[in-house]
Short mmCIF file of C-alpha atoms in Angstrom, two decimals:
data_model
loop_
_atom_site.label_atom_id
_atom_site.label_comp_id
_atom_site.label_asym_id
_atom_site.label_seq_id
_atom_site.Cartn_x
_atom_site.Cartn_y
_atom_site.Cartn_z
CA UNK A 249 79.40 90.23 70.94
CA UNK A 250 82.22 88.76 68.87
CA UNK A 251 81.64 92.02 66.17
CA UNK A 252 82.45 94.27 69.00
CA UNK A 253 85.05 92.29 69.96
CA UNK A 254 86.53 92.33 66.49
CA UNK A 255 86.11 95.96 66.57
CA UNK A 256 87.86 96.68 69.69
CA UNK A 257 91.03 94.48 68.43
CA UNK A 258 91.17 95.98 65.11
CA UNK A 259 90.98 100.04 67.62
CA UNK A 260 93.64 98.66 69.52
CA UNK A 261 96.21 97.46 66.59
CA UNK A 262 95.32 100.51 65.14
CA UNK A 263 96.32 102.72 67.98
CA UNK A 264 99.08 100.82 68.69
CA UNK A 265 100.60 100.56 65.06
CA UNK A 266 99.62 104.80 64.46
CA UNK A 267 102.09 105.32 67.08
CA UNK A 268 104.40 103.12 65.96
CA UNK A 269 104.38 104.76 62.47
CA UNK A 270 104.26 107.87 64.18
CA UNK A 271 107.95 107.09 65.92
CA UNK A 272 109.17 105.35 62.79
CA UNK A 273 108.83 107.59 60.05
CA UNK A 274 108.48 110.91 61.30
CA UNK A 275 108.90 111.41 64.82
CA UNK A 276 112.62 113.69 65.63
CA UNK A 277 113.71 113.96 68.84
CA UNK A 278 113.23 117.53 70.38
CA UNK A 279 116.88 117.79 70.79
CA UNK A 280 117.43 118.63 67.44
CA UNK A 281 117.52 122.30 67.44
CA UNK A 282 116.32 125.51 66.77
CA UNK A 283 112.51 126.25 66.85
CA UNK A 284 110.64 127.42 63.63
CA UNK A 285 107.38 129.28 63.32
CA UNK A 286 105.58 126.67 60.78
CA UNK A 287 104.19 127.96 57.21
CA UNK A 288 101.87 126.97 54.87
CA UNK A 289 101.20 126.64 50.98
CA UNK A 290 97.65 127.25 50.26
CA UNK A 291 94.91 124.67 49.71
CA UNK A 292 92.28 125.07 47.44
CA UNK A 293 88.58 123.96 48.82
CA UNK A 294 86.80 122.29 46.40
CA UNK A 295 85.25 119.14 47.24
CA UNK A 296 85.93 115.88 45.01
CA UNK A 297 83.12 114.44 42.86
CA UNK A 298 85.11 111.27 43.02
CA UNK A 299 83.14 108.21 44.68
CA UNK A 300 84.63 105.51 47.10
CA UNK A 301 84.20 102.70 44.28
CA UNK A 302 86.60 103.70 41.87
CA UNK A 303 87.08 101.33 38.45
CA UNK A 304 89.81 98.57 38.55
CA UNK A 305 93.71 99.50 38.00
CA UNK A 306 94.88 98.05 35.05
CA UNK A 307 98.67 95.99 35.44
CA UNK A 308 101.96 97.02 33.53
CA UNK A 309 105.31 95.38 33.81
CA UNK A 310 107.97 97.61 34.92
CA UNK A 311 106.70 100.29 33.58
CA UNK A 312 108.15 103.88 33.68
CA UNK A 313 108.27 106.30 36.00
CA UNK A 314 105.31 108.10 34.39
CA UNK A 315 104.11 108.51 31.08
CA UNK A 316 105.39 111.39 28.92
CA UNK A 317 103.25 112.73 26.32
CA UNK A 318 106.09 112.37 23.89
CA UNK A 319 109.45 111.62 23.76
CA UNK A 320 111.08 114.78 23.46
CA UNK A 321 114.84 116.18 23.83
CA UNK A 322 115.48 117.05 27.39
CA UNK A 323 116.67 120.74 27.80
CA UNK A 324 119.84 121.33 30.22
CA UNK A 325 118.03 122.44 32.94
CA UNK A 326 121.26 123.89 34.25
CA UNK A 327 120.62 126.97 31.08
CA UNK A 328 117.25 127.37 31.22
CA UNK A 329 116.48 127.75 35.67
CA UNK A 330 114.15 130.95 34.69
CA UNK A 331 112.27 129.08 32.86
CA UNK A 332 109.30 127.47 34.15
CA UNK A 333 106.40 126.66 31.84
CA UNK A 334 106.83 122.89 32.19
CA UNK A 335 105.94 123.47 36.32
CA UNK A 336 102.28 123.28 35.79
CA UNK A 337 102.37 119.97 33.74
CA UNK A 338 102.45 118.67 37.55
CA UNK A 339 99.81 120.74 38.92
CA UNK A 340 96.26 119.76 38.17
CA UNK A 341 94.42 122.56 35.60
CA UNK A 342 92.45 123.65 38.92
CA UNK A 343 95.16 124.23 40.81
CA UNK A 344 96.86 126.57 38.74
CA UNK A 345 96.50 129.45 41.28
CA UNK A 346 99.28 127.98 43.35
CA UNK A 347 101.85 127.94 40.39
CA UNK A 348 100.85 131.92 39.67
CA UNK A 349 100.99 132.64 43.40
CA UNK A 350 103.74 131.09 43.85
CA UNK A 351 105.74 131.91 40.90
CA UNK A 352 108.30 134.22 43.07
CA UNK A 353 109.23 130.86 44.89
CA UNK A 354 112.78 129.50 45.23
CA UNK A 355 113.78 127.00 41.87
CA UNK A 356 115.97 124.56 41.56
CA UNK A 357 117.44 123.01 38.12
CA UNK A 358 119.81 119.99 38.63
CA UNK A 359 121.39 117.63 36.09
CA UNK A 360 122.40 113.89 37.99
CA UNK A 361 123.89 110.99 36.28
CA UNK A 362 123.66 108.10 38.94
CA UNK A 363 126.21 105.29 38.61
CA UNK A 364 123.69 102.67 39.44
CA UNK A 365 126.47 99.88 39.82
CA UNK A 366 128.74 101.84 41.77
CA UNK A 367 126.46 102.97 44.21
CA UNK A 368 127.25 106.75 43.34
CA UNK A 369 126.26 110.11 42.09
CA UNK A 370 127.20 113.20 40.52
CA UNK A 371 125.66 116.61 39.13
CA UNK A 372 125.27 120.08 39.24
CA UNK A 373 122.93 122.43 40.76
CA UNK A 374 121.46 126.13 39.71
CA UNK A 375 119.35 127.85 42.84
CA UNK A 376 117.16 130.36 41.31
CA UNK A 377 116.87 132.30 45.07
CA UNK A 378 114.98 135.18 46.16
CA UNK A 379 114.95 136.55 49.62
CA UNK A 380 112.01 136.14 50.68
CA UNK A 381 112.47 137.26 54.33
CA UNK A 382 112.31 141.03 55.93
CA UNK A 383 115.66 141.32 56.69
CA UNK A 384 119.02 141.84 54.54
CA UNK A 385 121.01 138.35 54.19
CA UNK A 386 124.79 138.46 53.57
CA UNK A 387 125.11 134.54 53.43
CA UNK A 388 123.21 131.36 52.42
CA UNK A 389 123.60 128.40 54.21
CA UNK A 390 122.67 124.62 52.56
CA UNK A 391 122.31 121.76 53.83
CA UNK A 392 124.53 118.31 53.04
CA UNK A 393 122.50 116.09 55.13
CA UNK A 394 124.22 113.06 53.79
CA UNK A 395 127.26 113.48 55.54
CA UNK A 396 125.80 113.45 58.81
CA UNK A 397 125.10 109.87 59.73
CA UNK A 398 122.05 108.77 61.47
CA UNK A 399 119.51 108.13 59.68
CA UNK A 400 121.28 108.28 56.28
CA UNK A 401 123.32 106.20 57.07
CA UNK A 402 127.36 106.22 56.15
CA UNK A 403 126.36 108.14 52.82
CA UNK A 404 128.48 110.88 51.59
CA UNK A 405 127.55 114.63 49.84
CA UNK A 406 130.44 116.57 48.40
CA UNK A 407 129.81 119.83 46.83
CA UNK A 408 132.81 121.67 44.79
CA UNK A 409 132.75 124.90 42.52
CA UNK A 410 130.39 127.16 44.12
CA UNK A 411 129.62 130.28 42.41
CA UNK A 412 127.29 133.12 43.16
CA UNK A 413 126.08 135.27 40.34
CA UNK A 414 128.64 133.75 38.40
CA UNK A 415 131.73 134.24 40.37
CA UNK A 416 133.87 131.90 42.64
CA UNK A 417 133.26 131.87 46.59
CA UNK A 418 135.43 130.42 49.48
CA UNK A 419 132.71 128.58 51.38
CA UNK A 420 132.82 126.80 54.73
CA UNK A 421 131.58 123.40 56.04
CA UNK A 422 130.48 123.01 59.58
CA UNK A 423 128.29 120.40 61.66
CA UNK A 424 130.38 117.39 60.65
CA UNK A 425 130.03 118.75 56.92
CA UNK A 426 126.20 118.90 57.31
CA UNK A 427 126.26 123.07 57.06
CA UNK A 428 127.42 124.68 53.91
CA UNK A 429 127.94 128.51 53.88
CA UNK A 430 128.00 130.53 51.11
CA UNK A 431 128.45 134.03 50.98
CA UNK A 432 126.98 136.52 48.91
CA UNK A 433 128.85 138.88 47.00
CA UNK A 434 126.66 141.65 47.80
CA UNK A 435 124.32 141.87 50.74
CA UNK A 436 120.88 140.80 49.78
CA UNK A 437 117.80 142.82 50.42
CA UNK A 438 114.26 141.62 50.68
CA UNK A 439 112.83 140.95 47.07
CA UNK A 440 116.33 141.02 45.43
CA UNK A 441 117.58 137.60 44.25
CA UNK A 442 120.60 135.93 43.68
CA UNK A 443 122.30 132.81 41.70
CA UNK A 444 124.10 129.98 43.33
CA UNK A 445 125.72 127.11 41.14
CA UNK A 446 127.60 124.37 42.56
CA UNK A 447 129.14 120.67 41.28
CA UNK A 448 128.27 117.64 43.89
CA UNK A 449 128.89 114.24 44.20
CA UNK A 450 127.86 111.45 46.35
CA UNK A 451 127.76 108.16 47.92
CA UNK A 452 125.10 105.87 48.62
CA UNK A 453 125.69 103.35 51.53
CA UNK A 454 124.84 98.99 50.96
CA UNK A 455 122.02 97.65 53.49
CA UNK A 456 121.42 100.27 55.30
CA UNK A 457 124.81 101.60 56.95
CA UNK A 458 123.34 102.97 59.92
CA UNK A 459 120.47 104.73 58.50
CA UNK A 460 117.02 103.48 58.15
CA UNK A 461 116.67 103.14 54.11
CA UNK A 462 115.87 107.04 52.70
CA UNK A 463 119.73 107.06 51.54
CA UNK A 464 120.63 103.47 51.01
CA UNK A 465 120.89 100.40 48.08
CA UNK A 466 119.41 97.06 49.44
CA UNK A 467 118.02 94.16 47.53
CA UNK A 468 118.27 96.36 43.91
CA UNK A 469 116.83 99.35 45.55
CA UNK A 470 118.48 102.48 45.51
CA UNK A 471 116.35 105.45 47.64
CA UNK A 472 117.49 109.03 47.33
CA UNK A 473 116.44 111.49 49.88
CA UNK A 474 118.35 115.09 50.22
CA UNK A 475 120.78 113.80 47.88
CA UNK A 476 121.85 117.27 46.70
CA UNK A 477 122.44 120.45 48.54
CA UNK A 478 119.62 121.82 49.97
CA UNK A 479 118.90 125.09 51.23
CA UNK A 480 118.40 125.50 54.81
CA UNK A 481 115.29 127.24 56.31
CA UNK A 482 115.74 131.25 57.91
CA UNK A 483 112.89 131.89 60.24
CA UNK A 484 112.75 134.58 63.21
CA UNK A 485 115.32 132.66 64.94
CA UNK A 486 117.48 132.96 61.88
CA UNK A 487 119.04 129.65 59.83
CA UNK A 488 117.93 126.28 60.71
CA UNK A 489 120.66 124.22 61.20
CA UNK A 490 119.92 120.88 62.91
CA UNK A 491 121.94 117.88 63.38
CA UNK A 492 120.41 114.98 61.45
CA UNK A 493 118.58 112.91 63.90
CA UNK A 494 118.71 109.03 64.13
CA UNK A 495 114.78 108.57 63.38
CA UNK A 496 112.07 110.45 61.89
CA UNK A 497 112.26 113.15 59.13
CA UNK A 498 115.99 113.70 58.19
CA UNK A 499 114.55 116.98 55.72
CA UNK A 500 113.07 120.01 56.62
CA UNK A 501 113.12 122.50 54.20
CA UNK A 502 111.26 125.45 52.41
CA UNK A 503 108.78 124.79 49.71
CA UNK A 504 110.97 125.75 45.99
CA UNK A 505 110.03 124.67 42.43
CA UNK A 506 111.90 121.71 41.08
CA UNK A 507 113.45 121.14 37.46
CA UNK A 508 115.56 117.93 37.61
CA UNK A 509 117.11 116.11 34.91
CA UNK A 510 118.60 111.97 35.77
CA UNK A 511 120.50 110.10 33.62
CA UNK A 512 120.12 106.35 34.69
CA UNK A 513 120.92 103.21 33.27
CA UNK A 514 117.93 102.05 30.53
CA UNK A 515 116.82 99.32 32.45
CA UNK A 516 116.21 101.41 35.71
CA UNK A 517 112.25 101.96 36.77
CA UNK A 518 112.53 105.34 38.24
CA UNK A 519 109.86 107.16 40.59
CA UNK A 520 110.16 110.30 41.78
CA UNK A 521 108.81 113.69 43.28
CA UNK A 522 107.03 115.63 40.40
CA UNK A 523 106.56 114.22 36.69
CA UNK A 524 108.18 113.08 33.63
CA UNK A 525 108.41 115.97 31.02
CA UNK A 526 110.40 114.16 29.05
CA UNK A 527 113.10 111.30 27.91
CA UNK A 528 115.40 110.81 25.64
CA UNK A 529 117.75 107.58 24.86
CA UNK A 530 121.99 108.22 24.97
CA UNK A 531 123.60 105.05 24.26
CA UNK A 532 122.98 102.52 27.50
CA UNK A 533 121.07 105.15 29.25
CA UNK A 534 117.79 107.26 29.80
CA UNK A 535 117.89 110.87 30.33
CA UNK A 536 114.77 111.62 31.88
CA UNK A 537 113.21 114.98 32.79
CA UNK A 538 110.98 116.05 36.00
CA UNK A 539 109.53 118.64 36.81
CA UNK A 540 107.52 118.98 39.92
CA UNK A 541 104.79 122.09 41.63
CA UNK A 542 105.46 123.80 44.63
CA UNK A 543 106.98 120.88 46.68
CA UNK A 544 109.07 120.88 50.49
CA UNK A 545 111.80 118.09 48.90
CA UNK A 546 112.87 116.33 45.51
CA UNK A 547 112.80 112.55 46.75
CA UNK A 548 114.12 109.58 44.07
CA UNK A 549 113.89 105.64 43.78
CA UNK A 550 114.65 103.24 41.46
CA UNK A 551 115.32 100.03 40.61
CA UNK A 552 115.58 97.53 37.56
CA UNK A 553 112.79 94.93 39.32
CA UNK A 554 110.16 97.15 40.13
CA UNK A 555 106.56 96.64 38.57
CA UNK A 556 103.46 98.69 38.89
CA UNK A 557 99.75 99.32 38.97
CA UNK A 558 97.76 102.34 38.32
CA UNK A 559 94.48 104.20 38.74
CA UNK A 560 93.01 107.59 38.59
CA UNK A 561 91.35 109.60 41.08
CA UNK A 562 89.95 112.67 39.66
CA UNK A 563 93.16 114.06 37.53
CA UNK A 564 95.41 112.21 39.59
CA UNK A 565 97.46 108.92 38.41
CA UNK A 566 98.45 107.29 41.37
CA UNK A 567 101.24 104.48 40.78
CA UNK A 568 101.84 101.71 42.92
CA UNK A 569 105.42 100.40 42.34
CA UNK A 570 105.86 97.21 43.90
CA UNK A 571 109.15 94.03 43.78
CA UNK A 572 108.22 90.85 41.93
CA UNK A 573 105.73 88.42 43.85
CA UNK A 574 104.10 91.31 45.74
CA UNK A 575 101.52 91.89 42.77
CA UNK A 576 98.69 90.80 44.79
CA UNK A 577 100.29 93.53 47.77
CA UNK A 578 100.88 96.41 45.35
CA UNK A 579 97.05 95.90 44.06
CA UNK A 580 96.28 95.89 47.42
CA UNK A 581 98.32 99.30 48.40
CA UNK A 582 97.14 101.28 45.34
CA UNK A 583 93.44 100.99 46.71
CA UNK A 584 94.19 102.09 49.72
CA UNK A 585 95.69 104.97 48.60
CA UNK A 586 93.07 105.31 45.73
CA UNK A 587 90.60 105.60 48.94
CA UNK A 588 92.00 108.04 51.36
CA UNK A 589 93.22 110.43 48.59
CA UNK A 590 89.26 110.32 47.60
CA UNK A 591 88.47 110.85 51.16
CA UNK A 592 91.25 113.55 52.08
CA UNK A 593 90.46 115.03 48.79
CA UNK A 594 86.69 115.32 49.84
CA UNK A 595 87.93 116.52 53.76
CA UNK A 596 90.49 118.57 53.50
CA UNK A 597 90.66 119.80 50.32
CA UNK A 598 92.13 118.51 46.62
CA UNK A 599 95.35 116.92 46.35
CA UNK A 600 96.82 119.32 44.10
CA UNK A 601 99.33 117.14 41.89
CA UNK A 602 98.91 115.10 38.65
CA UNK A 603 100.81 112.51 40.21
CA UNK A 604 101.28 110.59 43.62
CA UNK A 605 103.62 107.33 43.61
CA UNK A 606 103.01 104.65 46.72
CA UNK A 607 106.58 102.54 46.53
CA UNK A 608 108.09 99.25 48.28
CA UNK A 609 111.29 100.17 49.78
CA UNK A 610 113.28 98.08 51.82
CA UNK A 611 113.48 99.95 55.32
CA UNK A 612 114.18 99.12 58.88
CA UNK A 613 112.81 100.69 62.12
CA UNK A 614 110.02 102.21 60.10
CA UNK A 615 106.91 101.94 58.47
CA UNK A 616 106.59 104.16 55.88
CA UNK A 617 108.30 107.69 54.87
CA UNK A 618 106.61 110.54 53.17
CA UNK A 619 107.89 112.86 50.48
CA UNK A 620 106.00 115.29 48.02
CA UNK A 621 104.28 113.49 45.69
CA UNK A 622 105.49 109.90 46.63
CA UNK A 623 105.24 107.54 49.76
CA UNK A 624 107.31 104.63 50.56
CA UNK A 625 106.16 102.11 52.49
CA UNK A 626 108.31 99.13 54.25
CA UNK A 627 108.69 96.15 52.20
CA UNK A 628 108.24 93.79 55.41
CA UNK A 629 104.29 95.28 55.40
CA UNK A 630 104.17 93.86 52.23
CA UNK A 631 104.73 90.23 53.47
CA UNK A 632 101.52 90.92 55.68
CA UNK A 633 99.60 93.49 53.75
CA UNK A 634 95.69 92.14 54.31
CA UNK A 635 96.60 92.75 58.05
CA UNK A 636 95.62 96.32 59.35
CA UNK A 637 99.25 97.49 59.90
CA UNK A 638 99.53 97.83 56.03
CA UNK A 639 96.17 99.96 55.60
CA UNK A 640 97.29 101.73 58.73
CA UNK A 641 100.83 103.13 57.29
CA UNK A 642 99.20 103.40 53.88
CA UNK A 643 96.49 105.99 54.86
CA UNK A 644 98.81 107.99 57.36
CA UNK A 645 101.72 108.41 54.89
CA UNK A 646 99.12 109.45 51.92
CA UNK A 647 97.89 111.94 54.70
CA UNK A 648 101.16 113.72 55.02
CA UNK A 649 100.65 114.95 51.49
CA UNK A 650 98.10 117.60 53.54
CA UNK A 651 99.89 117.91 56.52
CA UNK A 652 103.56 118.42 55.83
CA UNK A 653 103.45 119.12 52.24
CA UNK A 654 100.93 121.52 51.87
CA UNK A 655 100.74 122.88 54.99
CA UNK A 656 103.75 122.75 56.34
CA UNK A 657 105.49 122.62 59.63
CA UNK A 658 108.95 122.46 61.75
CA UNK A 659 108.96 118.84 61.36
CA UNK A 660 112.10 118.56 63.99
CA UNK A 661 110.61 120.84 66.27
CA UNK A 662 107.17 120.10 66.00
CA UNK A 663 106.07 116.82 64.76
CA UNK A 664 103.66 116.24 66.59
CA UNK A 665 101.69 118.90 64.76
CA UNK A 666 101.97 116.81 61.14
CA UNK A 667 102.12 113.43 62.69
CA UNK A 668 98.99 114.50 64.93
CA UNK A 669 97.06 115.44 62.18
CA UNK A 670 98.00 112.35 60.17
CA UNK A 671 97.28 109.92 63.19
CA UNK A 672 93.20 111.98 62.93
CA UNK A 673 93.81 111.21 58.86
CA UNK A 674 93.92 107.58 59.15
CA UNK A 675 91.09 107.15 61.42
CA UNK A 676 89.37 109.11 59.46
CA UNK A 677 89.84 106.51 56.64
CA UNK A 678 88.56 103.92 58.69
CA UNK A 679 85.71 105.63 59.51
CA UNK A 680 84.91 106.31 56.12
CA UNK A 681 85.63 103.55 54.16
CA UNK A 682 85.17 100.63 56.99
CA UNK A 683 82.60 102.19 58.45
#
């Protein structure tokens, strides 16, 4: 009798803290806007061979990001955007089907320097586009989600010097500065492509400012979502152009390939979306080079404290980036996430990434956030993490790897259908590994 009563408490926290996570780290409100018809990347079927068990993570202190091969010099990615042989260093060798499928896909090369101390940014950005819809599009429109409050917070994203194929536009802000347009200097047909360059610079608010912790510096952590200009999404209805929403997602946009260079101080632990290609050393700083697969966002952390653990499942590294005196936590946290990727990987398919990074980030009014490659996970859980609330958040935001980032939806017009699927995901842990 007291087992089944155990049970039954543990169903109920766990209901009651999946919809919880549900409303604070992905659910939008329905007022946001305009209605897309959800796509998807595709998902390869093979089942894992990986077992539950799994061999003990071994500790590092403050380690990097990831590990490079070799130090190597770090190519401007700003010259070299056609270029994309590094891509499938962050694809695993059975995935590589995606990257040749996929090779027509929207790319991104950025250079940032972050001025850690002054909470600020700066850099410049190559799009790679091709028109990819069945229509002719005379104008681009991008995204500068930063300067639209909510849940970012009192932030700030400037952009300057926009060019297309190499010449000078007039663009046009709109949306309190949230909506860039760019016109094209030539009407674009379906299959044709087009060049976009552009300076930007940025500001990252203290403690919050509003926002709930994606954009923000608090207690030496600086998180970077949508902190350059990102393009918006054109579906049947035309552009997506939301307002950015108090709660929930704050991006939505179209899967692209991603070659980003950082410059950071030399004592800064950095995780990110993708993997590091590459560092080199330039006085005080690190220039370090990522390069990701086919991935919905570009997301960033860092900070000078941060520690790790690690472990492999199947060709994965998964990284576990915890603040000093949460060891025991951040042990905890990577196997949990060592688990349900081993049991998503066996369900729904393989993860397809050589990397996935599970992160302590001071947030409020949320659990946990997901982003390709890399989940964050509120540093209050941490204070509690043998309680089920921690597990809980752990296995749903590793779930939205599936549904979100591989198959993707309209997460301001339809979250339900990721966070759904995700709720099912994290049961499904449960089931499997608590039995």
């Amino acid at each position: 009798m007291n087992a089944k009563r155990t049970l039954v408490k543990q169903l109920i926290i766990f209901l009651v803290w999946s919809s919880w996570i549900v409303f604070g780290c992905s659910l939008v409100s329905s007022l946001a806007g305009a209605t897309a018809t959800p796509g998807a990347s595709s998902i390869q079927t093979q089942n894992s061979a990986a077992t539950l068990s799994g061999s003990p993570p071994a500790e590092t202190a403050a380690p990097q990001a990831s590990a490079p091969a070799a130090e190597e010099t770090v190519s401007p990615t700003i010259e070299n955007t056609q270029t994309r042989s590094n891509q499938e260093q962050a694809l695993l060798p059975d995935q590589s089907l995606d990257y040749a499928v996929l090779s027509n896909t929207n790319h991104y090369a950025i250079d940032l320097q972050i001025d850690y101390q002054a909470l600020a940014f700066q850099g410049q950005e190559r799009l790679a586009y091709i028109n990819s819809e069945d229509t002719t599009l005379d104008r681009l429109y991008f995204r500068l989600l930063p300067n639209g409050g909510g849940s970012f917070g009192d932030g700030s994203l400037q952009v300057s010097d926009v060019q297309v194929d190499q010449q000078p536009v007039e663009t046009q802000l709109s949306l309190n500065d949230t909506v860039l347009e760019v016109p094209l200097a030539q009407p674009l047909s379906p299959g044709q492509n087009a060049q976009i360059d552009m300076q930007f610079q940025g500001e990252v608010p203290e403690d919050f400012g509003g926002g709930y912790g994606i954009f923000n510096y608090t207690e030496g952590v600086m998180a970077l979502a949508a902190w350059y200009p990102t393009l918006a999404v054109y579906d049947q209805e035309g552009w997506n152009l939301d307002p950015v929403s108090d709660i929930g997602d704050s991006v939505y946009s179209d899967i692209a390939f991603y070659d980003v260079t950082v410059t950071v101080p030399d004592n800064i632990v950095l995780a990110a979306t993708g993997v590091d290609a590459g560092r080199i050393q330039e006085g005080g700083d690190t220039r370090i080079h990522y390069v990701s697969g086919p991935a919905r966002d570009f997301f960033m952390i860092m900070s000078p404290d941060f520690q790790s653990v690690s472990q492999t499942v199947g060709g994965t590294t998964i990284n576990s980036y915890y603040l000093p005196g949460y060891q025991d936590a951040g042990q905890f946290g990577l196997s949990v996430a060592a688990d349900s990727l081993k049991i998503f990987n066996r369900e729904f398919g393989d993860y397809p990434y050589t990397e996935l990074d599970m992160v302590q980030a001071p947030m409020r009014n949320a659990a946990g956030v997901e982003y390709p490659s890399i989940i964050l996970i509120g540093g209050f859980l941490y204070d509690r993490y043998n309680e089920p609330t921690f597990t809980v958040a752990t296995a749903h935001e590793v779930a939205h790897q599936w549904w979100y980032n591989l198959v993707g939806n309209d997460v301001f017009d339809n979250p339900w259908m990721d966070e759904s699927l995700t709720t099912y995901s994290s049961s499904l842990y449960y089931e499997f590994e608590k039995g």
